[in-house]
Amino acid sequence: MMFPIKTWKCSPSLIAAVASLVVVVSIVHVLFSPLVPSLDNLRAQKVQKSCFPVDGSRERVSYGFAANLSQRVYADSRKAVIYRGAPWREEIGQWLLHCHSATSTIDVVEKISGNRCKNDCSGQGICNHELGQCRCFHGYSGEECSERLHFKCNHPGSPEQPYGPWVVSICAGYCDTTRAMCFCGQGTKYPNRPLAEACGFQTELPSIPDDPIVTNWAKPDLDNIFTTNISKPGWCNVNPEEAYSSKVRFKEECDCKYDGLWGRFCEMPVQSTCINQCSGHGHCHGGFCQCDGGWYGADCSIPSILSTVHDWPKWLRPATVNVPDTRHSIPSMSAVVKKKRPLIYVYDLPPELNIHLLEGRHYKFECVNRIYNDMNATFWTEELYGSQMALYESILASPYRTLNGEQADYFFVPVLDSCIITRADDAPHFSMRDHGGLRSSMTLEFYKKAYDHIVDQYPYWNRSAGRDHFWSFSWDEGACYAPKEIWSSMMLVHWGNTNSKHNHSTTAYLLDNWDTIPSDKRGNHPCFDPQKDLVIPAWKKPNPDSLRLKLWSRSLKERTTLFYFNGNLGSAYANGRPESTYSMGIRQNLAKEFGSIPDMEGKLGRQHSDDVIVTPLRSNDYYEKLASSIFCGVLPGDGWSGRMEDSIFHGCIPVVIQDGIYLPYENVLDYNSFAVRVREDEIPNLMQILRAFNETEIEFLLANVRMIWQRFFYRDSIVLEAERQEIGYGHVADWAVEALKLSEEDVLSTFLEVLHYKLNNDPWRQELNLQKDFGLTKECQRSTNQLKC
């Protein structure tokens, strides 16, 4: 049943007049803005109030300065300025419209280094030719990577627990101590077959029907896993062909968890997942790029003086190369490349802070946005944390990247905390015991190590006290656990809790709680500062059906559901999260009012309605449900969730219910132009608020959602992968075909626009007094100079 919408009653003559006006406005739209209503009384007063700032989460963010530009262009009565299809907050949109779009290229001198590493890293590492330091492979250490480390799979044992207490890496077979991973080992037919977790131990049937099988971690199942008797459930000697044809038995608990292997019996070696797949200049070993000679970096994208100019990456070409006198040693050479600001320098960190975390993971799907199948074709994951890898890869391959730290505007410190979160305590050497069992405390230590490294090895931090640096935090609650030393930097998060209302750890997972982290480590900073930080979207894999069907473009007439929310609704429902603190109680309160299926007591929501769906039951046609709805709920889980992206990708107007918390781009884009904010205490009035929107308002919001959805999509990273697949394997998948059709601004381009604005408008920049060519027009240069007077 379609809910009632207020309609506009017009005479035929007025309709004709409006139609003529639409034609004129449409022409203007091509140049400046979307077709939007411009009536001051567009919204009912009651609805307006519900969309205003909520506990500080929507206050106007002022950077203290606005460009003194003669021409101002507004999209609507809210003073949002349209730039490249998105409604920006006024002062930001004005600057982008007049200055970012007119920025010219500048000459950047890129340094191609050639510093040697001691003993060429003993063949067990990659030389960082900028610093002359080794980046050792997993399991090796020391100045020249000559020290062999031993990462045990098992904790110390006891008579009761001969293999020690359970840990993900627990092993009853051969332990590869370079990575703490368990394999069948020598003496078996398939020595490189994983023998992970329950595979190597005896299992017992549950005492209660339908309960899961119980694993006895004290009793190895050696008789079965090593058997050659085809009547026993074996593993390490099982021939895949015979097993597929049911000629032999095999242990069902065994599977292929580790990356780089495919098939039910791990019989097919495939490429592992590495950063940018080593850029064509190296071999991916479980997550670590083992670079070819003359190349280095996390993705082997940095050329040394030993490389060939013809093979340099696109972001270093075309270049005018200055070759020094070859009669002397050549520690470096320079190349002049034309680039636009903002310029980003990416630190090549010690691998234990990023790529070792990839290589050492025990589940191939952890913290990555893709793996590879038996054809070495891309298999995209549902891992929301995959956005950290996607943005990292895009920045590394971006034309805005520079090797010249003196010319750089920003510095990226690429700690991969997404892998710390998913891997914490998965092996004895990766234990949380020294952190009180807190993943948050353990992760803080990794960021502190990265800070210590860049302060010790590079001169760039001290010149701005780190304010021109940015860090990525993918954890559920954002940068709450950032060490105090780095808080001056820009934090990229998925959830911007200003702590104006929810001023404590909101997660229901005790091991993620940050309240108890000592202030001498964390300080007393909030989780998010809208003056300097940015919320970026979560990862969503490219769905070729959604893209091909253009579900985001569905019209209002095709959307028959007023409000839709599908997700965990708490303990009142079967399999619901039991903690009362889950979602800060917001989802539970929504369900009490509008739950559309009975809870465990057989109760529906007090105000349930036929055109409102609030359900914990995941639908097989989830995307279709989103695309058939007008408004979609954006509520927290244990911190951020992917509901904002789900709504935007399917053309559904986001209804944000989480006080004092910023969503993606909310401190730079004008959310009133495409979303609705409702206070938590207004949940009982939610449907009344939504039904008060008239048809023109809804069409306005839907139109803006359609225009901005690509800004929530990691298209650049996806296109990079499409190019690698076609060049390396000749694969052109349906997701690649659809992604290559898109051309609007995506996550990377939106982020770069924000960086460029902040480069020329952040107040603290005036203190640096750097004499640089910013590539700005005279008008914009005058505006920027005025900021520095």
Coordinates of C-alpha atoms in Angstrom, one line a residue, residues 225-430:
I225 CA 44.1 -36.5 9.2
F226 CA 47.3 -38.5 8.3
T227 CA 45.6 -41.7 7.3
T228 CA 46.0 -43.4 4.0
N229 CA 43.0 -45.7 4.7
I230 CA 40.3 -44.6 2.2
S231 CA 37.6 -45.7 4.7
K232 CA 38.7 -43.2 7.3
P233 CA 38.0 -39.4 7.0
G234 CA 41.5 -38.3 6.0
W235 CA 43.0 -35.0 4.9
C236 CA 46.7 -34.8 4.3
N237 CA 46.9 -37.7 2.0
V238 CA 43.5 -37.4 0.3
N239 CA 43.6 -37.2 -3.5
P240 CA 41.3 -34.4 -4.6
E241 CA 40.1 -36.3 -7.7
E242 CA 39.2 -39.4 -5.7
A243 CA 37.5 -37.2 -3.0
Y244 CA 35.4 -35.3 -5.6
S245 CA 34.2 -38.6 -7.1
S246 CA 33.4 -39.9 -3.6
K247 CA 36.0 -42.7 -3.8
V248 CA 37.6 -41.7 -0.5
R249 CA 36.4 -40.1 2.7
F250 CA 37.7 -36.8 4.0
K251 CA 37.3 -34.8 7.2
E252 CA 34.5 -32.2 6.8
E253 CA 36.0 -29.8 9.3
C254 CA 39.1 -29.3 7.1
D255 CA 39.0 -26.5 4.6
C256 CA 41.1 -24.0 2.7
K257 CA 41.4 -21.0 5.0
Y258 CA 44.7 -19.6 3.9
D259 CA 45.2 -17.1 1.0
G260 CA 46.9 -18.2 -2.2
L261 CA 45.1 -21.6 -2.4
W262 CA 41.7 -22.6 -4.0
G263 CA 39.6 -25.7 -4.1
R264 CA 37.9 -27.8 -1.5
F265 CA 41.3 -29.5 -0.9
C266 CA 43.5 -26.4 -1.5
E267 CA 44.8 -28.1 -4.6
M268 CA 45.0 -25.0 -6.8
P269 CA 47.6 -22.4 -6.2
V270 CA 46.3 -18.9 -7.1
Q271 CA 47.6 -15.4 -6.6
S272 CA 47.4 -14.0 -3.1
T273 CA 46.0 -10.6 -2.3
C274 CA 48.7 -7.9 -2.2
I275 CA 48.6 -4.1 -2.3
N276 CA 47.9 -3.2 -6.0
Q277 CA 49.1 -6.8 -6.7
C278 CA 52.7 -5.5 -6.6
S279 CA 52.1 -3.1 -9.6
G280 CA 53.5 -5.6 -12.1
H281 CA 57.0 -5.3 -10.5
G282 CA 57.0 -8.1 -8.0
H283 CA 55.6 -11.3 -6.8
C284 CA 52.8 -11.5 -4.2
H285 CA 53.6 -13.9 -1.3
G286 CA 50.6 -14.2 0.9
G287 CA 50.2 -10.4 1.2
F288 CA 53.9 -9.3 1.0
C289 CA 55.2 -7.9 -2.3
Q290 CA 58.5 -9.4 -3.1
C291 CA 59.7 -6.7 -5.5
D292 CA 61.8 -7.1 -8.6
G293 CA 65.3 -5.6 -8.6
G294 CA 65.1 -1.8 -8.9
W295 CA 61.7 -1.5 -7.3
Y296 CA 60.5 -1.1 -3.7
G297 CA 57.5 0.0 -1.6
A298 CA 54.5 -1.8 -0.2
D299 CA 53.2 -2.3 -3.8
C300 CA 56.6 -2.3 -5.6
S301 CA 55.5 1.0 -7.3
I302 CA 58.6 3.1 -6.4
P303 CA 61.4 3.0 -8.9
S304 CA 65.0 3.3 -7.9
I305 CA 67.8 4.4 -10.1
L306 CA 68.2 0.8 -11.2
S307 CA 64.7 0.8 -12.9
T308 CA 63.9 1.6 -16.5
V309 CA 62.2 4.9 -17.1
H310 CA 59.9 3.3 -19.6
D311 CA 58.5 1.1 -16.8
W312 CA 57.8 3.9 -14.4
P313 CA 54.2 4.2 -13.1
K314 CA 51.7 6.6 -14.7
W315 CA 52.0 9.0 -11.7
L316 CA 55.7 9.6 -12.6
R317 CA 55.1 10.0 -16.4
P318 CA 55.7 11.9 -18.6
A319 CA 58.9 13.0 -16.9
T320 CA 62.0 15.1 -17.8
V321 CA 64.8 13.1 -16.3
N322 CA 68.0 14.7 -15.2
V323 CA 70.8 12.1 -15.4
P324 CA 73.9 12.8 -13.3
D325 CA 77.4 12.2 -14.4
T326 CA 77.8 8.5 -14.7
R327 CA 81.5 8.6 -14.0
H328 CA 80.7 8.9 -10.3
S329 CA 78.3 6.9 -8.1
I330 CA 74.7 7.7 -8.6
P331 CA 72.9 7.8 -5.2
S332 CA 69.9 9.5 -6.9
M333 CA 68.5 11.3 -9.9
S334 CA 65.7 13.7 -10.4
A335 CA 62.7 13.7 -12.7
V336 CA 60.5 16.7 -13.4
V337 CA 56.8 15.8 -13.6
K338 CA 53.8 18.0 -14.1
K339 CA 51.2 17.6 -11.3
K340 CA 48.3 19.3 -9.6
R341 CA 47.9 19.9 -6.0
P342 CA 47.2 18.5 -3.4
L343 CA 50.4 16.4 -3.5
I344 CA 50.5 13.4 -1.2
Y345 CA 53.6 11.7 0.2
V346 CA 53.0 8.1 1.3
Y347 CA 55.3 6.7 4.0
D348 CA 56.9 3.3 3.3
L349 CA 56.5 1.9 6.8
P350 CA 58.2 -1.1 8.3
P351 CA 56.2 -4.0 7.1
E352 CA 55.1 -5.2 10.5
L353 CA 52.7 -2.2 10.5
N354 CA 50.9 -3.1 7.4
I355 CA 51.9 -5.7 4.8
H356 CA 53.0 -8.3 7.4
L357 CA 49.5 -8.0 8.8
L358 CA 48.2 -9.0 5.4
E359 CA 50.6 -11.9 4.9
G360 CA 50.1 -13.3 8.4
R361 CA 46.3 -13.5 8.3
H362 CA 44.8 -16.9 9.0
Y363 CA 41.5 -16.4 7.0
K364 CA 41.8 -15.3 3.4
F365 CA 38.8 -13.0 3.7
E366 CA 40.1 -10.9 6.6
C367 CA 40.6 -7.2 6.1
V368 CA 40.8 -7.4 2.2
N369 CA 38.3 -6.3 -0.4
R370 CA 39.1 -9.2 -2.8
I371 CA 40.7 -12.6 -3.2
Y372 CA 41.3 -14.7 -6.3
N373 CA 39.5 -17.9 -7.6
D374 CA 40.8 -20.9 -9.5
M375 CA 41.0 -18.8 -12.7
N376 CA 42.9 -16.0 -10.9
A377 CA 39.8 -13.9 -11.4
T378 CA 38.8 -11.3 -8.8
F379 CA 36.4 -12.5 -6.1
W380 CA 35.1 -9.4 -4.3
T381 CA 34.5 -9.8 -0.6
E382 CA 31.8 -8.4 1.7
E383 CA 34.5 -7.2 4.2
L384 CA 33.4 -3.7 5.2
Y385 CA 36.9 -3.0 6.5
G386 CA 38.1 -3.5 2.9
S387 CA 37.8 0.2 2.3
Q388 CA 41.1 0.8 4.1
M389 CA 42.9 -1.3 1.5
A390 CA 40.9 0.3 -1.4
L391 CA 41.8 3.8 -0.5
Y392 CA 45.5 2.9 0.2
E393 CA 45.8 1.4 -3.3
S394 CA 44.1 4.3 -4.9
I395 CA 46.4 6.9 -3.3
L396 CA 49.5 4.8 -4.2
A397 CA 48.5 4.9 -7.9
S398 CA 47.1 8.4 -7.9
P399 CA 48.6 11.2 -10.1
Y400 CA 48.5 13.3 -6.9
R401 CA 51.2 11.1 -5.2
T402 CA 54.7 12.5 -4.9
L403 CA 58.1 11.2 -3.8
N404 CA 59.2 14.7 -2.9
G405 CA 58.4 15.3 0.7
E406 CA 59.5 18.9 0.6
Q407 CA 56.8 19.6 -2.0
A408 CA 54.1 17.4 -0.5
D409 CA 51.0 19.0 1.0
Y410 CA 50.0 15.9 2.9
F411 CA 51.6 12.8 4.3
F412 CA 49.8 9.5 4.5
V413 CA 50.7 7.0 7.3
P414 CA 49.3 3.7 6.1
V415 CA 48.9 1.6 9.2
L416 CA 46.5 -1.3 8.4
D417 CA 44.4 -1.4 11.5
S418 CA 41.7 -3.4 9.7
C419 CA 44.0 -6.4 9.8
I420 CA 44.9 -5.8 13.5
I421 CA 41.2 -5.7 14.4
T422 CA 40.4 -9.0 12.6
R423 CA 43.6 -10.7 13.6
A424 CA 44.1 -9.7 17.2
D425 CA 45.1 -12.7 19.4
D426 CA 45.1 -15.1 16.4
A427 CA 48.6 -16.4 17.2
P428 CA 50.9 -16.4 20.3
H429 CA 53.1 -13.6 18.9
F430 CA 50.0 -11.5 18.2

